[in-house]
Amino acid sequence: MTGSMDLPAKGGFSFDLCRRNNMLEKNGLKLPGFRKTGTTIVGLVFQDGVVLGADTRATEGPIVADKNCEKIHFMAPNIYCCGAGTAADTEAVTDMVSSQLQLHRYATGRESRVVTALTLLKSHLFRYQGHVSAALVLGGVDCTGPHLHTVYPHGSTDTLPFATMGSGSLAAMSVFESKYKEGLTREEGIQLVSDAICAGIFNDLGSGSNVDVCVITKGKTEYLRNHQLPNPRTYASSKGYSFTKGQTEVLSTKITPLKQKVEVTEGGDAMEE
Amino acid sequence: MARFDPYENNGGTCVAVAGADYCVVAADTRLSVGYSILSRDHSKIAQLADKCVLASSGFQGDIKALQKALAAKELIYEHNNNKKMSCPAMAQLLSNTLYYKRFFPYYTFNVLAGLDTQGKGCVFTYDAVGSYERTGYSAQGTGSALMMPVLDNQLKSLVLSYCQLRTFNTKLLLVQDAVTPLSESDAVDLVKDVFASATERDIYTGDRLEIVVINSSGTHRECIELRKD
């Protein structure tokens, strides 16, 4: 006897709300803007594994919303993912795939593989036809060796020895194309990644503040948060600012009591059990 | 259909603060387009007359054209009137020049500053089509919304207007003629701090800060470094 069950939609974009959104837009509703990271993210493969790098500026149009955000996201103990594009999208998609990988690790009893994360990410992004604006640099080391991939918002991927994404990708790629070679040592890899991120930080207005680095090798991952801080504040007034009472003009005052003041009197019966 | 867009915003911020006998004008030196930097060392401050300086942010092409036009008109004034233009006279000229192009504006956000005919500091603030006002201080450009509240908090003086008190019992905050009681060095310190703060949060402001101080002894120029990211 087959019962009928309301199964969730198996695939494809859900168009349920499109008509309502169009109607709202026509009636003058402004859709909320997205916060983009306007970023420089990079990754490269060196002799013992992969090195990932990212800047730490999050922008809302021309304004810096966060001066020190984290763009290198955890996927698995041996896999990390840098994210560029809409901050909410990169955060959500990496968190989601990270949970799926953990469940998979429990089911299989094995260390996660980078291609697994890659497939989960690309199929999700393709399903959303580019509306999930996440451009990622995925890197890690598993039983099959070190891997580095780029994932684009529409769901395509590349497998590369070195990669850059974000608004600062051209500045960073110019550094990689000049100085990258196969078989870099750990120190050389970290230095090259830092140089590439700095190129993005100083030459791209969408990137800035500090350099985050993540080094992944077989059996060990090092997350070097704020590996470099090349942008200290240049001037701070020694006088300081005082905000005395009366400095802010009070135009009018109205006090509305919300609740009656309750008086508590001692004595009376003790509460029963 | 792609149409030709005649304007472009090259970013940056300008500030001016008027004192009792001095005037501080400051602007960052970053020139940008889109997400790229064109120059880290481009001055936005132009000396129009002896005690009169124009700081402009906006579209660099229009800024250069405007500076040229004003310099030419200033020279003509000198020839006709046998004297150099005063700052308030230049203020009116700038307003007229901007309004002349009301229907194809100069994309410039200007702050004109200097010493008036009595030697007191004066600051005139403009919009793109020539509406202007004499104030005690002003900020224009991409970082202006970040700076003005701080300047308002530090420089706006509480002036008790007598008639206002009798009718509404409120204090009147006057910006007009509110030359700040701060000393020259304190004003410069405030401007540096306010620029450093705006640089933290505005991507178009940074690199270097050029500060011009005009007082009775002449014009003094100073530069300090800002964040370059």
Short mmCIF file of C-alpha atoms in Angstrom, two decimals:
data_model
loop_
_atom_site.label_atom_id
_atom_site.label_comp_id
_atom_site.label_asym_id
_atom_site.label_seq_id
_atom_site.Cartn_x
_atom_site.Cartn_y
_atom_site.Cartn_z
CA MET A 1 0.00 0.00 0.00
CA THR A 2 1.73 3.18 -1.11
CA GLY A 3 0.96 6.19 1.03
CA SER A 4 1.28 9.68 -0.41
CA MET A 5 3.87 11.79 1.33
CA ASP A 6 4.88 15.40 0.83
CA LEU A 7 8.49 14.99 -0.19
CA PRO A 8 10.74 18.07 -0.27
CA ALA A 9 11.69 19.31 -3.76
CA LYS A 10 14.49 17.09 -5.05
CA GLY A 11 16.31 19.51 -7.23
CA GLY A 12 16.30 22.72 -9.19
CA PHE A 13 15.59 26.27 -8.09
CA SER A 14 12.38 26.83 -6.12
CA PHE A 15 10.42 29.53 -7.92
CA ASP A 16 7.63 29.77 -5.34
CA LEU A 17 8.36 33.30 -4.18
CA CYS A 18 9.38 34.85 -7.52
CA ARG A 19 5.92 36.14 -8.43
CA ARG A 20 5.50 37.77 -5.01
CA ASN A 21 8.98 39.33 -5.18
CA ASN A 22 8.28 40.78 -8.62
CA MET A 23 4.99 42.24 -7.39
CA LEU A 24 6.69 43.82 -4.37
CA GLU A 25 9.46 45.27 -6.52
CA LYS A 26 6.91 46.74 -8.93
CA ASN A 27 5.16 48.38 -5.98
CA GLY A 28 8.35 50.15 -5.09
CA LEU A 29 9.96 47.91 -2.50
CA LYS A 30 13.74 48.15 -2.58
CA LEU A 31 15.33 44.75 -2.19
CA PRO A 32 17.92 44.66 0.60
CA GLY A 33 21.51 44.85 -0.59
CA PHE A 34 24.04 42.14 0.02
CA ARG A 35 27.25 42.58 1.95
CA LYS A 36 30.07 41.45 -0.34
CA THR A 37 33.53 40.73 0.89
CA GLY A 38 35.32 42.49 -2.01
CA THR A 39 38.23 40.23 -1.36
CA THR A 40 41.60 38.78 -2.18
CA ILE A 41 41.83 35.02 -1.58
CA VAL A 42 44.60 32.73 -2.81
CA GLY A 43 45.87 29.17 -2.58
CA LEU A 44 48.93 27.31 -3.75
CA VAL A 45 50.34 23.80 -3.67
CA PHE A 46 53.83 23.40 -2.21
CA GLN A 47 55.97 20.33 -1.70
CA ASP A 48 54.31 19.10 1.52
CA GLY A 49 50.73 20.28 0.99
CA VAL A 50 48.73 23.45 0.37
CA VAL A 51 48.86 27.02 1.68
CA LEU A 52 45.72 29.18 1.67
CA GLY A 53 45.64 32.96 2.19
CA ALA A 54 43.05 35.71 2.54
CA ASP A 55 42.72 39.38 3.45
CA THR A 56 40.38 40.45 6.27
CA ARG A 57 38.25 43.32 4.93
CA ALA A 58 34.48 43.05 4.47
CA THR A 59 32.84 45.92 2.56
CA GLU A 60 29.30 47.21 2.18
CA GLY A 61 29.65 49.25 -0.98
CA PRO A 62 32.34 51.86 -0.29
CA ILE A 63 32.27 51.38 3.48
CA VAL A 64 34.35 48.88 5.44
CA ALA A 65 31.87 46.84 7.47
CA ASP A 66 34.41 44.60 9.19
CA LYS A 67 38.12 45.39 9.43
CA ASN A 68 39.15 41.93 10.62
CA CYS A 69 36.76 39.24 9.43
CA GLU A 70 37.70 35.58 8.86
CA LYS A 71 37.54 34.44 5.27
CA ILE A 72 39.27 31.08 5.66
CA HIS A 73 36.52 28.68 6.69
CA PHE A 74 36.82 25.27 8.29
CA MET A 75 35.51 22.37 6.22
CA ALA A 76 37.26 19.39 7.80
CA PRO A 77 40.38 19.05 9.97
CA ASN A 78 42.37 18.53 6.76
CA ILE A 79 40.35 20.79 4.43
CA TYR A 80 39.88 24.59 4.54
CA CYS A 81 38.02 26.90 2.17
CA CYS A 82 38.55 30.60 1.41
CA GLY A 83 35.40 32.49 0.37
CA ALA A 84 34.80 35.57 -1.78
CA GLY A 85 31.52 37.14 -2.89
CA THR A 86 28.49 37.65 -0.68
CA ALA A 87 29.58 37.07 2.93
CA ALA A 88 26.35 35.34 3.99
CA ASP A 89 26.55 32.98 1.03
CA THR A 90 30.16 31.91 1.60
CA GLU A 91 29.49 31.45 5.33
CA ALA A 92 26.31 29.44 4.79
CA VAL A 93 27.57 27.21 2.01
CA THR A 94 30.84 26.34 3.78
CA ASP A 95 29.04 25.66 7.08
CA MET A 96 26.54 23.44 5.30
CA VAL A 97 29.14 21.38 3.43
CA SER A 98 31.27 21.17 6.58
CA SER A 99 28.35 19.55 8.46
CA GLN A 100 27.68 17.20 5.56
CA LEU A 101 31.35 16.16 5.56
CA GLN A 102 31.26 15.43 9.29
CA LEU A 103 28.18 13.24 8.91
CA HIS A 104 29.92 11.49 6.06
CA ARG A 105 33.00 10.91 8.24
CA TYR A 106 30.80 9.30 10.88
CA ALA A 107 29.13 7.12 8.25
CA THR A 108 32.34 6.01 6.51
CA GLY A 109 34.82 6.10 9.39
CA ARG A 110 37.38 7.74 7.11
CA GLU A 111 39.11 11.10 6.74
CA SER A 112 37.24 13.46 4.34
CA ARG A 113 38.55 13.89 0.82
CA VAL A 114 38.84 17.26 -0.93
CA VAL A 115 36.95 16.02 -4.01
CA THR A 116 34.00 15.16 -1.75
CA ALA A 117 33.81 18.75 -0.50
CA LEU A 118 34.26 19.92 -4.07
CA THR A 119 31.38 17.83 -5.41
CA LEU A 120 29.04 18.87 -2.58
CA LEU A 121 29.84 22.55 -3.15
CA LYS A 122 29.53 22.51 -6.92
CA SER A 123 26.25 20.62 -6.98
CA HIS A 124 24.72 23.01 -4.45
CA LEU A 125 25.89 26.10 -6.33
CA PHE A 126 24.74 24.76 -9.69
CA ARG A 127 21.29 24.03 -8.27
CA TYR A 128 21.01 27.71 -7.32
CA GLN A 129 22.06 28.82 -10.83
CA GLY A 130 24.55 31.44 -9.58
CA HIS A 131 22.15 33.13 -7.16
CA VAL A 132 24.29 31.89 -4.28
CA SER A 133 27.14 34.28 -4.90
CA ALA A 134 30.05 32.29 -3.46
CA ALA A 135 33.43 32.12 -5.19
CA LEU A 136 35.69 29.74 -3.28
CA VAL A 137 39.26 28.52 -3.11
CA LEU A 138 39.14 25.03 -1.64
CA GLY A 139 42.31 23.35 -0.47
CA GLY A 140 43.34 20.34 1.61
CA VAL A 141 45.44 17.22 1.99
CA ASP A 142 43.89 13.75 2.08
CA CYS A 143 44.94 10.15 1.49
CA THR A 144 45.26 10.83 -2.26
CA GLY A 145 47.58 13.81 -1.76
CA PRO A 146 47.35 17.62 -1.73
CA HIS A 147 44.53 19.27 -3.71
CA LEU A 148 43.63 22.84 -4.65
CA HIS A 149 40.42 23.85 -6.44
CA THR A 150 38.52 27.00 -7.34
CA VAL A 151 34.71 26.98 -7.30
CA TYR A 152 32.68 29.62 -9.16
CA PRO A 153 29.18 30.86 -8.20
CA HIS A 154 27.51 29.05 -11.07
CA GLY A 155 29.03 25.73 -10.08
CA SER A 156 32.07 25.26 -12.33
CA THR A 157 35.39 24.23 -10.82
CA ASP A 158 39.06 24.24 -11.73
CA THR A 159 41.92 22.18 -10.36
CA LEU A 160 45.08 24.23 -10.19
CA PRO A 161 48.57 24.40 -8.65
CA PHE A 162 47.92 28.03 -7.65
CA ALA A 163 44.73 30.09 -7.68
CA THR A 164 43.32 33.50 -6.77
CA MET A 165 39.73 34.76 -6.46
CA GLY A 166 37.91 37.97 -5.51
CA SER A 167 38.22 41.60 -6.57
CA GLY A 168 41.94 41.53 -5.75
CA SER A 169 42.57 38.33 -7.72
CA LEU A 170 44.37 40.10 -10.58
CA ALA A 171 46.80 41.83 -8.24
CA ALA A 172 47.48 38.54 -6.42
CA MET A 173 47.74 36.47 -9.61
CA SER A 174 50.37 38.82 -11.02
CA VAL A 175 52.54 37.96 -8.00
CA PHE A 176 51.91 34.23 -8.40
CA GLU A 177 52.64 34.25 -12.11
CA SER A 178 55.95 35.98 -11.46
CA LYS A 179 57.21 33.94 -8.56
CA TYR A 180 55.48 30.56 -8.39
CA LYS A 181 57.45 27.40 -9.05
CA GLU A 182 56.87 23.73 -8.28
CA GLY A 183 58.29 22.22 -5.12
CA LEU A 184 58.25 25.32 -2.92
CA THR A 185 59.23 24.85 0.72
CA ARG A 186 56.89 25.72 3.56
CA GLU A 187 58.56 29.09 4.27
CA GLU A 188 58.67 29.99 0.57
CA GLY A 189 55.00 29.04 0.21
CA ILE A 190 53.89 31.15 3.17
CA GLN A 191 56.01 34.09 1.96
CA LEU A 192 54.60 33.91 -1.57
CA VAL A 193 51.01 33.69 -0.32
CA SER A 194 51.59 36.68 2.01
CA ASP A 195 53.11 38.67 -0.86
CA ALA A 196 50.15 37.90 -3.10
CA ILE A 197 47.62 38.88 -0.44
CA CYS A 198 49.55 42.08 0.29
CA ALA A 199 49.43 42.94 -3.43
CA GLY A 200 45.65 42.62 -3.19
CA ILE A 201 45.47 44.57 0.07
CA PHE A 202 47.44 47.57 -1.22
CA ASN A 203 46.31 47.69 -4.83
CA ASP A 204 42.66 46.68 -4.59
CA LEU A 205 40.28 48.96 -2.71
CA GLY A 206 37.92 46.06 -1.95
CA SER A 207 40.62 44.25 0.03
CA GLY A 208 42.56 45.44 3.04
CA SER A 209 43.68 45.17 6.65
CA ASN A 210 45.48 41.94 7.59
CA VAL A 211 46.80 38.70 6.06
CA ASP A 212 45.39 35.34 7.20
CA VAL A 213 47.27 32.17 6.23
CA CYS A 214 46.43 28.49 6.58
CA VAL A 215 49.03 25.75 6.01
CA ILE A 216 47.71 22.21 5.47
CA THR A 217 50.04 19.22 5.35
CA LYS A 218 49.55 15.50 5.83
CA GLY A 219 48.38 15.05 9.41
CA LYS A 220 48.78 18.72 10.47
CA THR A 221 46.94 21.98 9.83
CA GLU A 222 48.12 25.38 11.02
CA TYR A 223 45.69 28.29 10.93
CA LEU A 224 47.83 31.43 11.16
CA ARG A 225 45.19 34.06 11.92
CA ASN A 226 46.54 37.60 11.33
CA HIS A 227 49.90 36.26 10.16
CA GLN A 228 50.74 39.82 9.05
CA LEU A 229 49.32 43.15 10.23
CA PRO A 230 50.69 45.65 7.71
CA ASN A 231 48.05 48.35 8.34
CA PRO A 232 48.18 49.88 11.78
CA ARG A 233 46.23 53.07 12.43
CA THR A 234 48.48 55.95 11.38
CA TYR A 235 47.39 58.66 13.78
CA ALA A 236 45.52 58.79 17.04
CA SER A 237 44.90 62.05 18.81
CA SER A 238 46.57 62.05 22.22
CA LYS A 239 44.00 64.50 23.50
CA GLY A 240 41.12 62.05 23.39
CA TYR A 241 37.44 62.91 23.26
CA SER A 242 35.22 63.82 26.19
CA PHE A 243 31.46 63.52 26.07
CA THR A 244 30.22 65.62 28.95
CA LYS A 245 26.61 65.72 30.04
CA GLY A 246 24.86 68.53 28.25
CA GLN A 247 26.96 68.25 25.09
CA THR A 248 24.14 66.49 23.29
CA GLU A 249 21.17 68.78 22.89
CA VAL A 250 17.99 67.31 24.44
CA LEU A 251 15.01 68.67 22.52
CA SER A 252 12.22 67.21 24.66
CA THR A 253 11.72 64.60 27.38
CA LYS A 254 8.69 62.39 27.92
CA ILE A 255 8.57 59.64 30.55
CA THR A 256 5.82 57.00 30.30
CA PRO A 257 5.64 54.54 33.20
CA LEU A 258 4.98 51.07 31.76
CA LYS A 259 4.20 49.12 34.86
CA GLN A 260 2.84 50.07 38.22
CA LYS A 261 5.50 50.03 40.84
CA VAL A 262 4.95 46.90 42.92
CA GLU A 263 5.57 47.19 46.63
CA VAL A 264 6.86 44.04 48.36
CA THR A 265 5.82 43.70 52.00
CA GLU A 266 7.43 41.25 54.41
CA GLY A 267 5.34 38.77 56.29
CA GLY A 268 2.43 36.79 54.97
CA ASP A 269 2.25 32.99 54.62
CA ALA A 270 5.22 30.98 53.49
CA MET A 271 4.85 29.39 50.09
CA GLU A 272 3.61 25.82 50.06
CA GLU A 273 5.65 23.05 48.56
CA MET B 1 21.97 49.87 -25.34
CA ALA B 2 25.23 51.09 -23.74
CA ARG B 3 25.20 54.87 -23.37
CA PHE B 4 28.27 57.03 -22.82
CA ASP B 5 28.48 58.02 -19.16
CA PRO B 6 30.29 61.36 -18.95
CA TYR B 7 30.99 61.17 -15.22
CA GLU B 8 33.25 59.14 -12.98
CA ASN B 9 33.90 59.42 -9.24
CA ASN B 10 37.58 59.56 -8.39
CA GLY B 11 36.91 59.46 -4.67
CA GLY B 12 38.60 61.20 -1.76
CA THR B 13 37.58 63.55 1.01
CA CYS B 14 38.16 67.26 1.73
CA VAL B 15 37.79 69.09 5.02
CA ALA B 16 38.17 72.69 6.15
CA VAL B 17 37.98 74.25 9.62
CA ALA B 18 37.87 78.00 10.26
CA GLY B 19 39.55 79.55 13.28
CA ALA B 20 39.67 83.06 14.71
CA ASP B 21 42.73 84.05 12.68
CA TYR B 22 43.62 80.92 10.72
CA CYS B 23 42.07 78.35 8.43
CA VAL B 24 42.93 74.65 8.12
CA VAL B 25 42.22 72.89 4.81
CA ALA B 26 42.96 69.20 4.38
CA ALA B 27 42.41 66.55 1.72
CA ASP B 28 43.70 63.04 1.14
CA THR B 29 45.89 62.40 -1.91
CA ARG B 30 44.37 59.18 -3.25
CA LEU B 31 42.95 59.14 -6.76
CA SER B 32 40.90 56.06 -7.56
CA VAL B 33 38.52 54.66 -10.16
CA GLY B 34 36.29 51.69 -9.42
CA TYR B 35 38.29 49.37 -7.19
CA SER B 36 41.69 50.52 -8.48
CA ILE B 37 44.09 53.20 -7.35
CA LEU B 38 45.29 55.61 -10.05
CA SER B 39 47.60 57.66 -7.87
CA ARG B 40 48.63 57.79 -4.22
CA ASP B 41 50.05 61.30 -4.60
CA HIS B 42 47.47 63.52 -6.27
CA SER B 43 46.66 66.86 -4.64
CA LYS B 44 43.03 67.94 -4.38
CA ILE B 45 43.89 71.39 -3.04
CA ALA B 46 44.34 74.34 -5.42
CA GLN B 47 45.49 77.83 -4.45
CA LEU B 48 43.17 80.26 -6.21
CA ALA B 49 44.27 83.50 -4.58
CA ASP B 50 46.62 84.73 -1.91
CA LYS B 51 44.44 83.74 1.06
CA CYS B 52 41.97 81.55 -0.74
CA VAL B 53 42.22 77.82 -1.34
CA LEU B 54 39.84 75.41 -3.07
CA ALA B 55 39.63 71.75 -2.05
CA SER B 56 37.53 69.56 -4.35
CA SER B 57 36.61 65.92 -4.56
CA GLY B 58 34.56 64.16 -7.21
CA PHE B 59 35.29 63.80 -10.93
CA GLN B 60 38.89 64.81 -11.56
CA GLY B 61 38.24 65.90 -15.15
CA ASP B 62 35.62 68.40 -14.01
CA ILE B 63 37.80 69.49 -11.05
CA LYS B 64 40.69 70.38 -13.36
CA ALA B 65 38.36 72.23 -15.73
CA LEU B 66 36.77 74.13 -12.85
CA GLN B 67 40.14 75.15 -11.36
CA LYS B 68 41.24 76.41 -14.78
CA ALA B 69 38.04 78.37 -15.30
CA LEU B 70 38.27 79.98 -11.83
CA ALA B 71 41.94 80.91 -12.27
CA ALA B 72 41.13 82.63 -15.56
CA LYS B 73 38.20 84.54 -14.04
CA GLU B 74 40.34 85.58 -11.10
CA LEU B 75 42.92 87.04 -13.45
CA ILE B 76 40.26 88.98 -15.33
CA TYR B 77 38.97 90.36 -12.00
CA GLU B 78 42.47 91.50 -11.11
CA HIS B 79 42.81 93.28 -14.43
CA ASN B 80 39.41 94.95 -14.14
CA ASN B 81 39.49 95.94 -10.46
CA ASN B 82 43.21 96.41 -9.83
CA LYS B 83 43.13 94.18 -6.76
CA LYS B 84 43.27 90.48 -5.91
CA MET B 85 40.01 88.60 -5.25
CA SER B 86 39.02 88.19 -1.62
CA CYS B 87 37.77 84.85 -0.34
CA PRO B 88 34.07 85.86 -0.08
CA ALA B 89 34.25 87.28 -3.62
CA MET B 90 35.74 84.01 -4.88
CA ALA B 91 32.98 82.16 -3.04
CA GLN B 92 30.30 83.97 -5.03
CA LEU B 93 32.24 83.47 -8.27
CA LEU B 94 32.47 79.73 -7.67
CA SER B 95 28.75 79.53 -6.99
CA ASN B 96 27.93 81.37 -10.23
CA THR B 97 30.38 79.24 -12.22
CA LEU B 98 28.80 76.05 -10.90
CA TYR B 99 25.20 77.19 -11.49
CA TYR B 100 26.07 78.28 -15.02
CA LYS B 101 26.34 74.56 -15.78
CA ARG B 102 23.13 73.69 -13.94
CA PHE B 103 21.97 71.27 -16.67
CA PHE B 104 25.31 69.51 -17.24
CA PRO B 105 26.98 69.99 -13.87
CA TYR B 106 30.58 69.91 -12.78
CA TYR B 107 30.72 66.68 -10.77
CA THR B 108 32.68 68.38 -8.02
CA PHE B 109 32.13 68.61 -4.28
CA ASN B 110 33.91 71.73 -3.16
CA VAL B 111 35.07 73.38 -0.02
CA LEU B 112 36.44 76.90 -0.45
CA ALA B 113 38.42 78.22 2.49
CA GLY B 114 40.73 81.02 3.52
CA LEU B 115 40.78 84.31 5.40
CA ASP B 116 38.11 86.90 4.85
CA THR B 117 38.70 90.65 4.45
CA GLN B 118 38.98 91.03 8.25
CA GLY B 119 41.56 88.26 8.55
CA LYS B 120 39.15 85.81 10.21
CA GLY B 121 38.99 82.23 8.99
CA CYS B 122 36.16 81.44 6.57
CA VAL B 123 34.90 78.21 5.05
CA PHE B 124 32.34 77.96 2.25
CA THR B 125 30.73 74.62 1.44
CA TYR B 126 29.10 73.80 -1.90
CA ASP B 127 26.97 71.21 -3.60
CA ALA B 128 27.56 70.21 -7.25
CA VAL B 129 25.38 72.97 -8.74
CA GLY B 130 26.51 75.96 -6.70
CA SER B 131 24.36 76.17 -3.60
CA TYR B 132 26.72 77.52 -0.94
CA GLU B 133 26.87 78.60 2.64
CA ARG B 134 29.50 80.14 4.87
CA THR B 135 30.15 77.80 7.79
CA GLY B 136 32.72 77.27 10.51
CA TYR B 137 33.77 73.86 9.17
CA SER B 138 32.81 71.38 6.47
CA ALA B 139 33.65 68.02 4.95
CA GLN B 140 32.90 66.95 1.36
CA GLY B 141 33.57 63.76 -0.58
CA THR B 142 33.26 60.02 -0.08
CA GLY B 143 34.27 60.16 3.58
CA SER B 144 32.24 63.25 4.47
CA ALA B 145 29.37 61.31 6.08
CA LEU B 146 31.92 59.65 8.38
CA MET B 147 33.60 62.94 9.36
CA MET B 148 30.79 65.48 9.71
CA PRO B 149 29.19 63.94 12.83
CA VAL B 150 32.55 63.99 14.61
CA LEU B 151 33.21 67.59 13.55
CA ASP B 152 29.69 68.55 14.64
CA ASN B 153 30.29 67.00 18.03
CA GLN B 154 33.64 68.73 18.56
CA LEU B 155 33.16 72.09 16.85
CA LYS B 156 29.48 73.06 16.97
CA SER B 157 29.03 75.60 19.72
CA LEU B 158 26.01 75.99 21.92
CA VAL B 159 24.88 79.57 21.44
CA LEU B 160 21.98 80.71 23.54
CA SER B 161 19.80 82.80 21.34
CA TYR B 162 17.95 85.29 23.56
CA CYS B 163 14.69 85.50 21.64
CA GLN B 164 14.62 81.74 21.07
CA LEU B 165 14.99 81.18 24.82
CA ARG B 166 11.95 83.28 25.58
CA THR B 167 9.69 81.56 23.10
CA PHE B 168 10.78 77.93 22.93
CA ASN B 169 13.19 77.51 25.78
CA THR B 170 15.64 75.67 23.54
CA LYS B 171 19.29 76.15 22.83
CA LEU B 172 20.17 77.18 19.34
CA LEU B 173 23.12 75.49 17.67
CA LEU B 174 24.65 77.97 15.28
CA VAL B 175 26.99 76.83 12.58
CA GLN B 176 27.01 80.22 10.93
CA ASP B 177 30.02 82.19 12.03
CA ALA B 178 31.00 79.40 14.40
CA VAL B 179 34.68 79.91 14.02
CA THR B 180 36.10 77.40 16.41
CA PRO B 181 37.75 78.58 19.63
CA LEU B 182 40.35 75.83 19.19
CA SER B 183 43.97 76.78 18.71
CA GLU B 184 45.62 76.16 15.35
CA SER B 185 47.53 73.10 16.56
CA ASP B 186 44.40 71.61 18.17
CA ALA B 187 42.45 72.09 14.97
CA VAL B 188 45.21 70.40 12.96
CA ASP B 189 45.28 67.55 15.50
CA LEU B 190 41.50 67.10 15.19
CA VAL B 191 41.68 67.07 11.39
CA LYS B 192 44.45 64.44 11.43
CA ASP B 193 42.51 62.24 13.83
CA VAL B 194 39.25 62.56 11.92
CA PHE B 195 41.00 61.65 8.65
CA ALA B 196 42.70 58.64 10.22
CA SER B 197 39.27 57.47 11.42
CA ALA B 198 37.57 58.00 8.06
CA THR B 199 40.42 56.13 6.34
CA GLU B 200 39.67 53.07 8.48
CA ARG B 201 36.13 52.81 7.11
CA ASP B 202 36.08 54.46 3.67
CA ILE B 203 37.88 52.54 0.93
CA TYR B 204 38.32 55.65 -1.24
CA THR B 205 40.14 57.67 1.44
CA GLY B 206 43.76 57.00 2.35
CA ASP B 207 47.43 57.05 1.27
CA ARG B 208 48.51 60.52 2.37
CA LEU B 209 46.91 63.56 3.98
CA GLU B 210 47.82 67.03 2.76
CA ILE B 211 47.13 69.80 5.28
CA VAL B 212 47.28 73.48 4.32
CA VAL B 213 47.13 76.10 7.07
CA ILE B 214 46.41 79.69 6.08
CA ASN B 215 47.08 82.46 8.53
CA SER B 216 48.33 86.03 8.59
CA SER B 217 51.92 84.93 7.94
CA GLY B 218 51.00 83.03 4.79
CA THR B 219 50.34 79.47 3.69
CA HIS B 220 51.98 76.48 5.37
CA ARG B 221 51.79 72.95 3.91
CA GLU B 222 52.21 69.66 5.80
CA CYS B 223 51.78 65.98 4.87
CA ILE B 224 51.19 62.91 7.01
CA GLU B 225 50.88 59.26 6.00
CA LEU B 226 47.54 57.45 6.03
CA ARG B 227 46.68 53.77 5.62
CA LYS B 228 47.50 52.54 2.12
CA ASP B 229 45.17 49.54 1.90
#
